[in-house]
PDB file of C-alpha atoms and ligand atoms in Angstrom:
ATOM      1  CA  MET A   1       0.000   0.000   0.000  1.00  0.00           C
ATOM      2  CA  LEU A   2       1.191   3.506  -0.851  1.00  0.00           C
ATOM      3  CA  THR A   3       2.269   5.477   2.220  1.00  0.00           C
ATOM      4  CA  GLN A   4       1.608   9.157   1.798  1.00  0.00           C
ATOM      5  CA  ARG A   5       3.928  11.728   3.308  1.00  0.00           C
ATOM      6  CA  PRO A   6       1.932  14.315   5.304  1.00  0.00           C
ATOM      7  CA  ILE A   7       2.960  17.894   4.507  1.00  0.00           C
ATOM      8  CA  ILE A   8       1.958  21.467   5.295  1.00  0.00           C
ATOM      9  CA  ILE A   9       2.634  24.016   2.549  1.00  0.00           C
ATOM     10  CA  ASP A  10       3.361  27.588   3.670  1.00  0.00           C
ATOM     11  CA  THR A  11       3.048  29.841   0.638  1.00  0.00           C
ATOM     12  CA  ASP A  12       2.590  33.265  -0.996  1.00  0.00           C
ATOM     13  CA  PRO A  13       1.082  32.548  -4.443  1.00  0.00           C
ATOM     14  CA  GLY A  14       2.763  33.650  -6.660  1.00  0.00           C
ATOM     15  CA  ILE A  15       2.789  32.076 -10.127  1.00  0.00           C
ATOM     16  CA  ASP A  16       5.574  29.582  -9.393  1.00  0.00           C
ATOM     17  CA  ASP A  17       3.879  28.804  -6.053  1.00  0.00           C
ATOM     18  CA  ALA A  18       0.689  27.967  -7.992  1.00  0.00           C
ATOM     19  CA  LEU A  19       2.485  25.270  -9.973  1.00  0.00           C
ATOM     20  CA  ALA A  20       4.249  23.868  -6.913  1.00  0.00           C
ATOM     21  CA  ILE A  21       0.937  23.646  -5.046  1.00  0.00           C
ATOM     22  CA  ALA A  22      -0.717  21.899  -8.005  1.00  0.00           C
ATOM     23  CA  ILE A  23       2.064  19.324  -8.244  1.00  0.00           C
ATOM     24  CA  ALA A  24       1.860  18.572  -4.501  1.00  0.00           C
ATOM     25  CA  LEU A  25      -1.938  18.326  -4.438  1.00  0.00           C
ATOM     26  CA  PHE A  26      -2.168  15.926  -7.361  1.00  0.00           C
ATOM     27  CA  ASP A  27       0.724  13.631  -6.424  1.00  0.00           C
ATOM     28  CA  ALA A  28      -0.506  10.539  -4.604  1.00  0.00           C
ATOM     29  CA  ARG A  29       2.728  10.289  -2.595  1.00  0.00           C
ATOM     30  CA  LEU A  30       2.000  13.538  -0.745  1.00  0.00           C
ATOM     31  CA  ASP A  31      -0.875  14.263   1.614  1.00  0.00           C
ATOM     32  CA  VAL A  32      -1.354  18.027   1.910  1.00  0.00           C
ATOM     33  CA  LYS A  33      -2.945  18.471   5.338  1.00  0.00           C
ATOM     34  CA  LEU A  34      -3.004  22.266   5.494  1.00  0.00           C
ATOM     35  CA  ILE A  35      -1.971  25.300   3.467  1.00  0.00           C
ATOM     36  CA  THR A  36      -0.894  28.419   5.339  1.00  0.00           C
ATOM     37  CA  THR A  37      -0.369  31.804   3.753  1.00  0.00           C
ATOM     38  CA  VAL A  38       2.241  34.472   4.354  1.00  0.00           C
ATOM     39  CA  ALA A  39       2.790  37.976   3.003  1.00  0.00           C
ATOM     40  CA  GLY A  40       5.497  37.820   0.341  1.00  0.00           C
ATOM     41  CA  ASN A  41       4.991  37.999  -3.393  1.00  0.00           C
ATOM     42  CA  VAL A  42       1.943  40.195  -2.689  1.00  0.00           C
ATOM     43  CA  SER A  43      -0.059  41.107   0.432  1.00  0.00           C
ATOM     44  CA  LEU A  44      -1.477  38.543   2.836  1.00  0.00           C
ATOM     45  CA  GLU A  45      -5.037  39.253   1.691  1.00  0.00           C
ATOM     46  CA  LYS A  46      -4.085  38.659  -1.943  1.00  0.00           C
ATOM     47  CA  VAL A  47      -2.038  35.489  -1.384  1.00  0.00           C
ATOM     48  CA  THR A  48      -4.832  34.029   0.754  1.00  0.00           C
ATOM     49  CA  TYR A  49      -7.407  34.826  -1.925  1.00  0.00           C
ATOM     50  CA  ASN A  50      -5.088  33.310  -4.525  1.00  0.00           C
ATOM     51  CA  THR A  51      -4.717  30.123  -2.479  1.00  0.00           C
ATOM     52  CA  LEU A  52      -8.498  29.799  -2.221  1.00  0.00           C
ATOM     53  CA  ARG A  53      -8.819  30.462  -5.960  1.00  0.00           C
ATOM     54  CA  LEU A  54      -6.317  27.692  -6.711  1.00  0.00           C
ATOM     55  CA  LEU A  55      -7.994  25.138  -4.452  1.00  0.00           C
ATOM     56  CA  HIS A  56     -11.418  25.863  -5.911  1.00  0.00           C
ATOM     57  CA  PHE A  57     -10.073  25.599  -9.446  1.00  0.00           C
ATOM     58  CA  PHE A  58      -8.274  22.328  -8.650  1.00  0.00           C
ATOM     59  CA  GLY A  59     -11.361  20.934  -6.862  1.00  0.00           C
ATOM     60  CA  LYS A  60      -9.320  20.186  -3.717  1.00  0.00           C
ATOM     61  CA  ASP A  61     -10.695  20.700  -0.211  1.00  0.00           C
ATOM     62  CA  VAL A  62      -7.595  21.469   1.845  1.00  0.00           C
ATOM     63  CA  PRO A  63      -8.000  23.817   4.822  1.00  0.00           C
ATOM     64  CA  VAL A  64      -6.278  27.196   4.562  1.00  0.00           C
ATOM     65  CA  ALA A  65      -5.077  29.392   7.425  1.00  0.00           C
ATOM     66  CA  LYS A  66      -3.892  32.960   7.166  1.00  0.00           C
ATOM     67  CA  GLY A  67      -0.557  33.827   8.708  1.00  0.00           C
ATOM     68  CA  ALA A  68       1.646  36.882   9.073  1.00  0.00           C
ATOM     69  CA  TYR A  69       0.747  40.222   7.496  1.00  0.00           C
ATOM     70  CA  LYS A  70       4.361  41.372   7.415  1.00  0.00           C
ATOM     71  CA  PRO A  71       7.907  40.195   8.069  1.00  0.00           C
ATOM     72  CA  LEU A  72       9.027  40.016  11.723  1.00  0.00           C
ATOM     73  CA  ILE A  73      10.990  43.284  11.710  1.00  0.00           C
ATOM     74  CA  GLY A  74      11.022  45.122   8.390  1.00  0.00           C
ATOM     75  CA  PRO A  75       8.218  46.218   6.088  1.00  0.00           C
ATOM     76  CA  LEU A  76       6.962  43.968   3.274  1.00  0.00           C
ATOM     77  CA  VAL A  77       8.600  44.734  -0.066  1.00  0.00           C
ATOM     78  CA  ASP A  78       6.627  42.545  -2.443  1.00  0.00           C
ATOM     79  CA  ALA A  79       7.385  40.924  -5.827  1.00  0.00           C
ATOM     80  CA  SER A  80       4.363  42.154  -7.783  1.00  0.00           C
ATOM     81  CA  ASP A  81       6.802  43.168 -10.530  1.00  0.00           C
ATOM     82  CA  ILE A  82       7.411  39.428 -11.107  1.00  0.00           C
ATOM     83  CA  HIS A  83       3.929  37.972 -10.485  1.00  0.00           C
ATOM     84  CA  GLY A  84       1.669  40.927 -11.430  1.00  0.00           C
ATOM     85  CA  PRO A  85      -0.477  43.137  -9.166  1.00  0.00           C
ATOM     86  CA  SER A  86      -2.770  40.282  -8.089  1.00  0.00           C
ATOM     87  CA  GLY A  87       0.158  37.893  -7.570  1.00  0.00           C
ATOM     88  CA  MET A  88      -1.355  35.443 -10.078  1.00  0.00           C
ATOM     89  CA  GLU A  89      -1.895  37.574 -13.137  1.00  0.00           C
ATOM     90  CA  GLY A  90      -2.956  36.097 -16.464  1.00  0.00           C
ATOM     91  CA  PHE A  91      -5.699  33.575 -15.746  1.00  0.00           C
ATOM     92  CA  ASP A  92      -9.396  34.102 -15.118  1.00  0.00           C
ATOM     93  CA  PHE A  93     -10.048  31.929 -12.046  1.00  0.00           C
ATOM     94  CA  PRO A  94     -13.623  31.222 -10.961  1.00  0.00           C
ATOM     95  CA  GLU A  95     -14.619  32.966  -7.734  1.00  0.00           C
ATOM     96  CA  PRO A  96     -13.677  30.742  -4.771  1.00  0.00           C
ATOM     97  CA  LYS A  97     -15.831  29.798  -1.827  1.00  0.00           C
ATOM     98  CA  GLN A  98     -14.583  30.964   1.565  1.00  0.00           C
ATOM     99  CA  LYS A  99     -15.478  27.690   3.313  1.00  0.00           C
ATOM    100  CA  LEU A 100     -11.909  26.358   3.309  1.00  0.00           C
ATOM    101  CA  LEU A 101     -10.574  29.385   5.192  1.00  0.00           C
ATOM    102  CA  LEU A 102     -10.114  28.570   8.878  1.00  0.00           C
ATOM    103  CA  GLU A 103     -10.638  31.145  11.589  1.00  0.00           C
ATOM    104  CA  GLU A 104      -7.511  29.924  13.345  1.00  0.00           C
ATOM    105  CA  HIS A 105      -4.259  31.789  12.753  1.00  0.00           C
ATOM    106  CA  ALA A 106      -1.739  29.867  10.636  1.00  0.00           C
ATOM    107  CA  ILE A 107       0.567  29.139  13.564  1.00  0.00           C
ATOM    108  CA  ASN A 108      -2.297  27.761  15.665  1.00  0.00           C
ATOM    109  CA  ALA A 109      -3.536  25.640  12.770  1.00  0.00           C
ATOM    110  CA  MET A 110      -0.017  24.353  12.117  1.00  0.00           C
ATOM    111  CA  ARG A 111       0.481  23.507  15.791  1.00  0.00           C
ATOM    112  CA  ARG A 112      -2.793  21.586  15.913  1.00  0.00           C
ATOM    113  CA  VAL A 113      -2.186  19.680  12.660  1.00  0.00           C
ATOM    114  CA  ILE A 114       1.419  18.840  13.598  1.00  0.00           C
ATOM    115  CA  LEU A 115       0.602  17.627  17.115  1.00  0.00           C
ATOM    116  CA  GLU A 116      -2.412  15.623  15.936  1.00  0.00           C
ATOM    117  CA  SER A 117      -0.479  13.860  13.190  1.00  0.00           C
ATOM    118  CA  PRO A 118       0.367  10.203  13.932  1.00  0.00           C
ATOM    119  CA  GLU A 119       3.326  10.539  11.552  1.00  0.00           C
ATOM    120  CA  PRO A 120       5.950  13.313  11.796  1.00  0.00           C
ATOM    121  CA  MET A 121       4.976  16.249   9.576  1.00  0.00           C
ATOM    122  CA  THR A 122       7.041  17.805   6.797  1.00  0.00           C
ATOM    123  CA  LEU A 123       6.746  21.592   6.454  1.00  0.00           C
ATOM    124  CA  VAL A 124       7.212  22.987   2.947  1.00  0.00           C
ATOM    125  CA  PRO A 125       7.666  26.762   3.069  1.00  0.00           C
ATOM    126  CA  ILE A 126       7.848  28.320  -0.396  1.00  0.00           C
ATOM    127  CA  GLY A 127       7.580  31.949   0.709  1.00  0.00           C
ATOM    128  CA  PRO A 128       9.234  34.098   3.388  1.00  0.00           C
ATOM    129  CA  LEU A 129       9.785  32.180   6.629  1.00  0.00           C
ATOM    130  CA  THR A 130       7.771  34.476   8.930  1.00  0.00           C
ATOM    131  CA  ASN A 131       5.085  31.930   9.845  1.00  0.00           C
ATOM    132  CA  ILE A 132       7.572  29.109  10.401  1.00  0.00           C
ATOM    133  CA  ALA A 133       9.745  31.284  12.674  1.00  0.00           C
ATOM    134  CA  LEU A 134       6.696  32.320  14.693  1.00  0.00           C
ATOM    135  CA  LEU A 135       5.514  28.714  14.959  1.00  0.00           C
ATOM    136  CA  LEU A 136       8.878  27.451  16.216  1.00  0.00           C
ATOM    137  CA  SER A 137       9.224  30.376  18.642  1.00  0.00           C
ATOM    138  CA  VAL A 138       5.724  30.372  20.090  1.00  0.00           C
ATOM    139  CA  TYR A 139       5.159  26.602  20.078  1.00  0.00           C
ATOM    140  CA  PRO A 140       8.573  24.889  20.309  1.00  0.00           C
ATOM    141  CA  GLU A 141       6.828  21.637  21.296  1.00  0.00           C
ATOM    142  CA  VAL A 142       5.945  21.104  17.612  1.00  0.00           C
ATOM    143  CA  LYS A 143       9.610  20.362  16.843  1.00  0.00           C
ATOM    144  CA  GLU A 144       9.151  16.873  18.302  1.00  0.00           C
ATOM    145  CA  ASN A 145       6.742  15.955  15.514  1.00  0.00           C
ATOM    146  CA  ILE A 146       8.377  17.712  12.539  1.00  0.00           C
ATOM    147  CA  ARG A 147      10.217  15.324  10.233  1.00  0.00           C
ATOM    148  CA  GLU A 148      11.857  18.005   8.103  1.00  0.00           C
ATOM    149  CA  ILE A 149      11.472  21.547   6.774  1.00  0.00           C
ATOM    150  CA  VAL A 150      11.885  21.514   2.986  1.00  0.00           C
ATOM    151  CA  MET A 151      12.080  25.114   1.842  1.00  0.00           C
ATOM    152  CA  MET A 152      12.615  27.091  -1.312  1.00  0.00           C
ATOM    153  CA  GLY A 153      14.922  29.909  -0.326  1.00  0.00           C
ATOM    154  CA  GLY A 154      18.458  31.184  -0.062  1.00  0.00           C
ATOM    155  CA  SER A 155      21.366  30.751  -2.374  1.00  0.00           C
ATOM    156  CA  VAL A 156      24.940  29.539  -2.476  1.00  0.00           C
ATOM    157  CA  THR A 157      26.233  32.027  -5.015  1.00  0.00           C
ATOM    158  CA  ARG A 158      24.113  35.091  -5.874  1.00  0.00           C
ATOM    159  CA  GLY A 159      20.808  36.813  -5.278  1.00  0.00           C
ATOM    160  CA  ASN A 160      17.623  37.765  -7.088  1.00  0.00           C
ATOM    161  CA  LYS A 161      16.439  40.354  -4.565  1.00  0.00           C
ATOM    162  CA  GLY A 162      19.809  41.836  -3.615  1.00  0.00           C
ATOM    163  CA  VAL A 163      23.251  41.201  -5.079  1.00  0.00           C
ATOM    164  CA  MET A 164      23.652  38.201  -2.775  1.00  0.00           C
ATOM    165  CA  SER A 165      20.192  37.629  -1.345  1.00  0.00           C
ATOM    166  CA  GLU A 166      17.302  35.498  -2.548  1.00  0.00           C
ATOM    167  CA  PHE A 167      13.725  36.873  -2.249  1.00  0.00           C
ATOM    168  CA  ASN A 168      12.231  34.532   0.390  1.00  0.00           C
ATOM    169  CA  ILE A 169      15.157  34.986   2.786  1.00  0.00           C
ATOM    170  CA  ALA A 170      15.726  38.684   2.019  1.00  0.00           C
ATOM    171  CA  THR A 171      12.044  39.457   2.649  1.00  0.00           C
ATOM    172  CA  ASP A 172      12.307  38.251   6.262  1.00  0.00           C
ATOM    173  CA  PRO A 173      15.943  37.557   7.179  1.00  0.00           C
ATOM    174  CA  GLU A 174      15.304  37.508  10.936  1.00  0.00           C
ATOM    175  CA  ALA A 175      12.683  34.800  10.470  1.00  0.00           C
ATOM    176  CA  ALA A 176      15.061  32.787   8.289  1.00  0.00           C
ATOM    177  CA  LYS A 177      17.730  33.018  10.999  1.00  0.00           C
ATOM    178  CA  VAL A 178      15.288  31.621  13.587  1.00  0.00           C
ATOM    179  CA  VAL A 179      14.500  28.699  11.283  1.00  0.00           C
ATOM    180  CA  PHE A 180      18.131  27.838  10.441  1.00  0.00           C
ATOM    181  CA  ASP A 181      19.012  28.043  14.160  1.00  0.00           C
ATOM    182  CA  SER A 182      16.049  25.871  15.221  1.00  0.00           C
ATOM    183  CA  GLY A 183      17.680  22.440  15.231  1.00  0.00           C
ATOM    184  CA  VAL A 184      14.908  21.013  13.035  1.00  0.00           C
ATOM    185  CA  PRO A 185      16.222  19.026  10.010  1.00  0.00           C
ATOM    186  CA  ILE A 186      16.226  21.361   6.996  1.00  0.00           C
ATOM    187  CA  ALA A 187      16.511  20.853   3.251  1.00  0.00           C
ATOM    188  CA  VAL A 188      16.994  23.846   0.974  1.00  0.00           C
ATOM    189  CA  ALA A 189      15.980  24.163  -2.667  1.00  0.00           C
ATOM    190  CA  THR A 190      18.172  27.169  -3.413  1.00  0.00           C
ATOM    191  CA  LEU A 191      17.998  29.951  -5.947  1.00  0.00           C
ATOM    192  CA  ASP A 192      20.978  28.266  -7.637  1.00  0.00           C
ATOM    193  CA  VAL A 193      18.823  25.292  -8.607  1.00  0.00           C
ATOM    194  CA  GLY A 194      15.742  27.471  -9.225  1.00  0.00           C
ATOM    195  CA  LEU A 195      17.680  29.410 -11.847  1.00  0.00           C
ATOM    196  CA  LYS A 196      18.273  26.144 -13.701  1.00  0.00           C
ATOM    197  CA  ALA A 197      14.755  24.738 -13.191  1.00  0.00           C
ATOM    198  CA  LEU A 198      13.579  26.247 -16.447  1.00  0.00           C
ATOM    199  CA  VAL A 199      10.465  25.836 -18.510  1.00  0.00           C
ATOM    200  CA  MET A 200      11.424  26.583 -22.109  1.00  0.00           C
ATOM    201  CA  PRO A 201       9.095  27.905 -24.848  1.00  0.00           C
ATOM    202  CA  GLU A 202       8.730  24.411 -26.328  1.00  0.00           C
ATOM    203  CA  ASP A 203       7.618  23.126 -22.899  1.00  0.00           C
ATOM    204  CA  THR A 204       5.107  25.951 -22.462  1.00  0.00           C
ATOM    205  CA  ALA A 205       3.704  25.103 -25.900  1.00  0.00           C
ATOM    206  CA  GLN A 206       2.870  21.601 -24.636  1.00  0.00           C
ATOM    207  CA  LEU A 207       0.999  22.799 -21.553  1.00  0.00           C
ATOM    208  CA  PRO A 208      -2.496  23.438 -23.001  1.00  0.00           C
ATOM    209  CA  ALA A 209      -2.748  19.799 -24.101  1.00  0.00           C
ATOM    210  CA  LEU A 210      -2.053  18.584 -20.549  1.00  0.00           C
ATOM    211  CA  GLY A 211      -5.471  19.434 -19.123  1.00  0.00           C
ATOM    212  CA  LYS A 212      -6.896  22.275 -17.106  1.00  0.00           C
ATOM    213  CA  VAL A 213      -3.862  22.824 -14.863  1.00  0.00           C
ATOM    214  CA  GLY A 214      -1.641  22.925 -17.946  1.00  0.00           C
ATOM    215  CA  GLN A 215      -4.027  25.446 -19.520  1.00  0.00           C
ATOM    216  CA  MET A 216      -3.893  27.545 -16.339  1.00  0.00           C
ATOM    217  CA  ALA A 217      -0.083  27.415 -16.348  1.00  0.00           C
ATOM    218  CA  HIS A 218       0.050  28.377 -20.016  1.00  0.00           C
ATOM    219  CA  CYS A 219      -1.997  31.522 -19.292  1.00  0.00           C
ATOM    220  CA  LEU A 220      -0.103  32.452 -16.105  1.00  0.00           C
ATOM    221  CA  PHE A 221       3.235  32.013 -17.872  1.00  0.00           C
ATOM    222  CA  GLN A 222       2.329  34.761 -20.366  1.00  0.00           C
ATOM    223  CA  LYS A 223       2.498  37.223 -17.431  1.00  0.00           C
ATOM    224  CA  TYR A 224       5.214  35.652 -15.255  1.00  0.00           C
ATOM    225  CA  ARG A 225       8.453  37.655 -15.110  1.00  0.00           C
ATOM    226  CA  GLY A 226      10.516  35.037 -13.235  1.00  0.00           C
ATOM    227  CA  GLY A 227      12.989  34.643 -16.067  1.00  0.00           C
ATOM    228  CA  SER A 228      12.015  35.194 -19.677  1.00  0.00           C
ATOM    229  CA  PHE A 229       9.582  33.368 -21.886  1.00  0.00           C
ATOM    230  CA  ARG A 230      12.285  32.981 -24.539  1.00  0.00           C
ATOM    231  CA  THR A 231      15.259  31.868 -22.405  1.00  0.00           C
ATOM    232  CA  GLY A 232      13.266  29.968 -19.787  1.00  0.00           C
ATOM    233  CA  LEU A 233      10.805  30.597 -16.945  1.00  0.00           C
ATOM    234  CA  LYS A 234      12.120  29.772 -13.489  1.00  0.00           C
ATOM    235  CA  MET A 235      10.124  27.252 -11.474  1.00  0.00           C
ATOM    236  CA  TYR A 236      11.731  28.053  -8.125  1.00  0.00           C
ATOM    237  CA  ASP A 237       9.039  26.695  -5.825  1.00  0.00           C
ATOM    238  CA  SER A 238       8.496  23.474  -7.759  1.00  0.00           C
ATOM    239  CA  CYS A 239      12.088  22.624  -6.803  1.00  0.00           C
ATOM    240  CA  ALA A 240      10.922  22.093  -3.202  1.00  0.00           C
ATOM    241  CA  MET A 241       8.335  19.587  -4.460  1.00  0.00           C
ATOM    242  CA  ALA A 242      10.921  17.991  -6.748  1.00  0.00           C
ATOM    243  CA  TYR A 243      13.189  17.540  -3.732  1.00  0.00           C
ATOM    244  CA  LEU A 244      10.394  15.625  -1.995  1.00  0.00           C
ATOM    245  CA  LEU A 245       9.316  13.590  -5.003  1.00  0.00           C
ATOM    246  CA  CYS A 246      12.428  13.188  -7.124  1.00  0.00           C
ATOM    247  CA  PRO A 247      15.540  13.990  -5.032  1.00  0.00           C
ATOM    248  CA  GLU A 248      17.811  12.302  -7.577  1.00  0.00           C
ATOM    249  CA  LEU A 249      17.451  15.441  -9.723  1.00  0.00           C
ATOM    250  CA  PHE A 250      19.713  17.299  -7.298  1.00  0.00           C
ATOM    251  CA  GLN A 251      23.293  17.395  -6.157  1.00  0.00           C
ATOM    252  CA  ILE A 252      23.021  17.844  -2.392  1.00  0.00           C
ATOM    253  CA  ALA A 253      25.600  19.054   0.153  1.00  0.00           C
ATOM    254  CA  GLU A 254      25.065  18.621   3.877  1.00  0.00           C
ATOM    255  CA  THR A 255      26.531  21.731   5.444  1.00  0.00           C
ATOM    256  CA  PHE A 256      26.186  24.698   7.820  1.00  0.00           C
ATOM    257  CA  VAL A 257      23.963  27.574   6.720  1.00  0.00           C
ATOM    258  CA  ASP A 258      23.569  30.910   8.467  1.00  0.00           C
ATOM    259  CA  VAL A 259      21.759  34.111   7.525  1.00  0.00           C
ATOM    260  CA  GLU A 260      23.531  37.471   7.290  1.00  0.00           C
ATOM    261  CA  LEU A 261      21.642  40.036   9.373  1.00  0.00           C
ATOM    262  CA  ALA A 262      24.272  42.735   9.817  1.00  0.00           C
ATOM    263  CA  GLY A 263      25.936  43.248   6.430  1.00  0.00           C
ATOM    264  CA  SER A 264      25.214  46.653   4.916  1.00  0.00           C
ATOM    265  CA  LEU A 265      25.492  45.150   1.427  1.00  0.00           C
ATOM    266  CA  THR A 266      24.587  41.537   2.128  1.00  0.00           C
ATOM    267  CA  LYS A 267      21.702  41.546   4.644  1.00  0.00           C
ATOM    268  CA  GLY A 268      19.362  38.645   3.933  1.00  0.00           C
ATOM    269  CA  CYS A 269      21.877  36.443   2.163  1.00  0.00           C
ATOM    270  CA  THR A 270      22.448  32.863   3.202  1.00  0.00           C
ATOM    271  CA  VAL A 271      26.024  31.956   4.077  1.00  0.00           C
ATOM    272  CA  VAL A 272      26.449  28.366   2.906  1.00  0.00           C
ATOM    273  CA  ASP A 273      29.685  27.109   4.436  1.00  0.00           C
ATOM    274  CA  LEU A 274      30.582  24.413   1.908  1.00  0.00           C
ATOM    275  CA  LYS A 275      34.280  24.475   2.867  1.00  0.00           C
ATOM    276  CA  GLY A 276      33.755  24.388   6.649  1.00  0.00           C
ATOM    277  CA  TYR A 277      35.405  27.764   7.412  1.00  0.00           C
ATOM    278  CA  LEU A 278      33.029  28.417  10.309  1.00  0.00           C
ATOM    279  CA  HIS A 279      33.643  25.065  12.042  1.00  0.00           C
ATOM    280  CA  GLN A 280      29.943  24.589  12.749  1.00  0.00           C
ATOM    281  CA  PRO A 281      27.996  21.334  12.525  1.00  0.00           C
ATOM    282  CA  ALA A 282      25.820  20.898   9.435  1.00  0.00           C
ATOM    283  CA  ASN A 283      22.252  22.161   9.873  1.00  0.00           C
ATOM    284  CA  ALA A 284      20.914  21.721   6.335  1.00  0.00           C
ATOM    285  CA  LYS A 285      20.917  19.615   3.209  1.00  0.00           C
ATOM    286  CA  VAL A 286      21.494  22.157   0.463  1.00  0.00           C
ATOM    287  CA  CYS A 287      20.634  21.583  -3.200  1.00  0.00           C
ATOM    288  CA  VAL A 288      23.698  22.966  -4.947  1.00  0.00           C
ATOM    289  CA  ASP A 289      22.960  21.749  -8.484  1.00  0.00           C
ATOM    290  CA  ILE A 290      20.161  20.241 -10.545  1.00  0.00           C
ATOM    291  CA  ASP A 291      19.841  18.250 -13.747  1.00  0.00           C
ATOM    292  CA  GLY A 292      17.909  20.919 -15.659  1.00  0.00           C
ATOM    293  CA  GLU A 293      16.926  18.654 -18.562  1.00  0.00           C
ATOM    294  CA  ALA A 294      15.582  15.989 -16.214  1.00  0.00           C
ATOM    295  CA  PHE A 295      13.723  18.688 -14.266  1.00  0.00           C
ATOM    296  CA  ARG A 296      11.951  19.876 -17.446  1.00  0.00           C
ATOM    297  CA  LYS A 297      10.738  16.333 -18.142  1.00  0.00           C
ATOM    298  CA  TRP A 298       9.700  15.842 -14.512  1.00  0.00           C
ATOM    299  CA  PHE A 299       7.834  19.154 -14.490  1.00  0.00           C
ATOM    300  CA  LEU A 300       5.819  18.432 -17.634  1.00  0.00           C
ATOM    301  CA  LYS A 301       5.024  14.915 -16.441  1.00  0.00           C
ATOM    302  CA  SER A 302       3.944  16.260 -13.046  1.00  0.00           C
ATOM    303  CA  VAL A 303       1.680  18.929 -14.546  1.00  0.00           C
ATOM    304  CA  GLY A 304       0.228  16.230 -16.811  1.00  0.00           C
ATOM    305  CA  GLN A 305      -0.720  14.268 -13.669  1.00  0.00           C
ATOM    306  CA  CYS A 306      -2.728  17.214 -12.320  1.00  0.00           C
ATOM    307  CA  VAL A 307      -6.116  15.877 -13.340  1.00  0.00           C
TER     308      VAL A 307
HETATM  309  C1  BDR B 401      11.082  32.940  -4.636  1.00  0.00           C
HETATM  310  O1  BDR B 401      10.612  34.288  -4.712  1.00  0.00           O
HETATM  311  C2  BDR B 401       9.283  34.314  -5.076  1.00  0.00           C
HETATM  312  O2  BDR B 401       9.000  35.390  -5.954  1.00  0.00           O
HETATM  313  C3  BDR B 401       8.977  32.976  -5.700  1.00  0.00           C
HETATM  314  O3  BDR B 401       7.618  32.612  -5.509  1.00  0.00           O
HETATM  315  C4  BDR B 401       9.913  32.040  -4.989  1.00  0.00           C
HETATM  316  O4  BDR B 401       9.321  31.509  -3.826  1.00  0.00           O
HETATM  317  C5  BDR B 401      12.261  32.811  -5.571  1.00  0.00           C
HETATM  318  O5  BDR B 401      13.314  33.625  -5.143  1.00  0.00           O
HETATM  319 CA1   CA B 402       6.906  31.612  -3.388  1.00  0.00          CA
END
């Protein structure tokens, strides 16, 4: 019998989030118990509405809980330039029903779902880490029943928000620091692999034939500015799902990761100590490279399964 891995997705949809969520919801090996929302790509109200729109469109009844309105310390600087003003520009979603939206705050819903789970839970944050940092700080007892945090965020080499900093970490660096310091097992789908997780024009052309999720993706991709339509659209957040479902796509290094909070030029960058300069024990499995061609095949196959 197939054993499903229970997961909670923490997200800020986001066009690449939309695809990652679809892949997780339609893959029989994952059991999405809860989706929590966090301010990131656009405001909390918009990302929550987008999550409800996705679930209604997919016909999936997963509970949703709203999380943090802003990063722990700084203001929210969103990514509407990449995802459009709504955060999911380009597709005409049917109006969702509100019934899936819980009254509980995201961190209370996460605590409940984690502690009630007979099997240790995997958290999959694909937005800023504000909710996860709050959860681990307010309710440290949940750590006992967390199998792993599999995140999209950070980078080994360069940034996409600052010179060195990746968007999800740079948006709430203090939260990211809390998470990396937490002692919970962590896996990181970095910007480095996201930049190579490309959907090329010939892949996009195949999407409409793959069913309604493929048609949705085809429309959203006309507006997505994460990369370019011609040289490849970057499926950052799907890399976290690929790590769960197809880890052989990645080259992985187990190493120490910290978050720069003080640097005047580098605040919000992850310091990935591949050479052991800092003499710290490893706290993360870091995806340092990806087989881009194999990812493209995996991505199209996965979207094709979204029926
Ligand atoms: C991350 O930033 C967001 O815009 C994407 O959704 C992804 O989670 C990539 O840096
Ligand atoms: Ca995201």
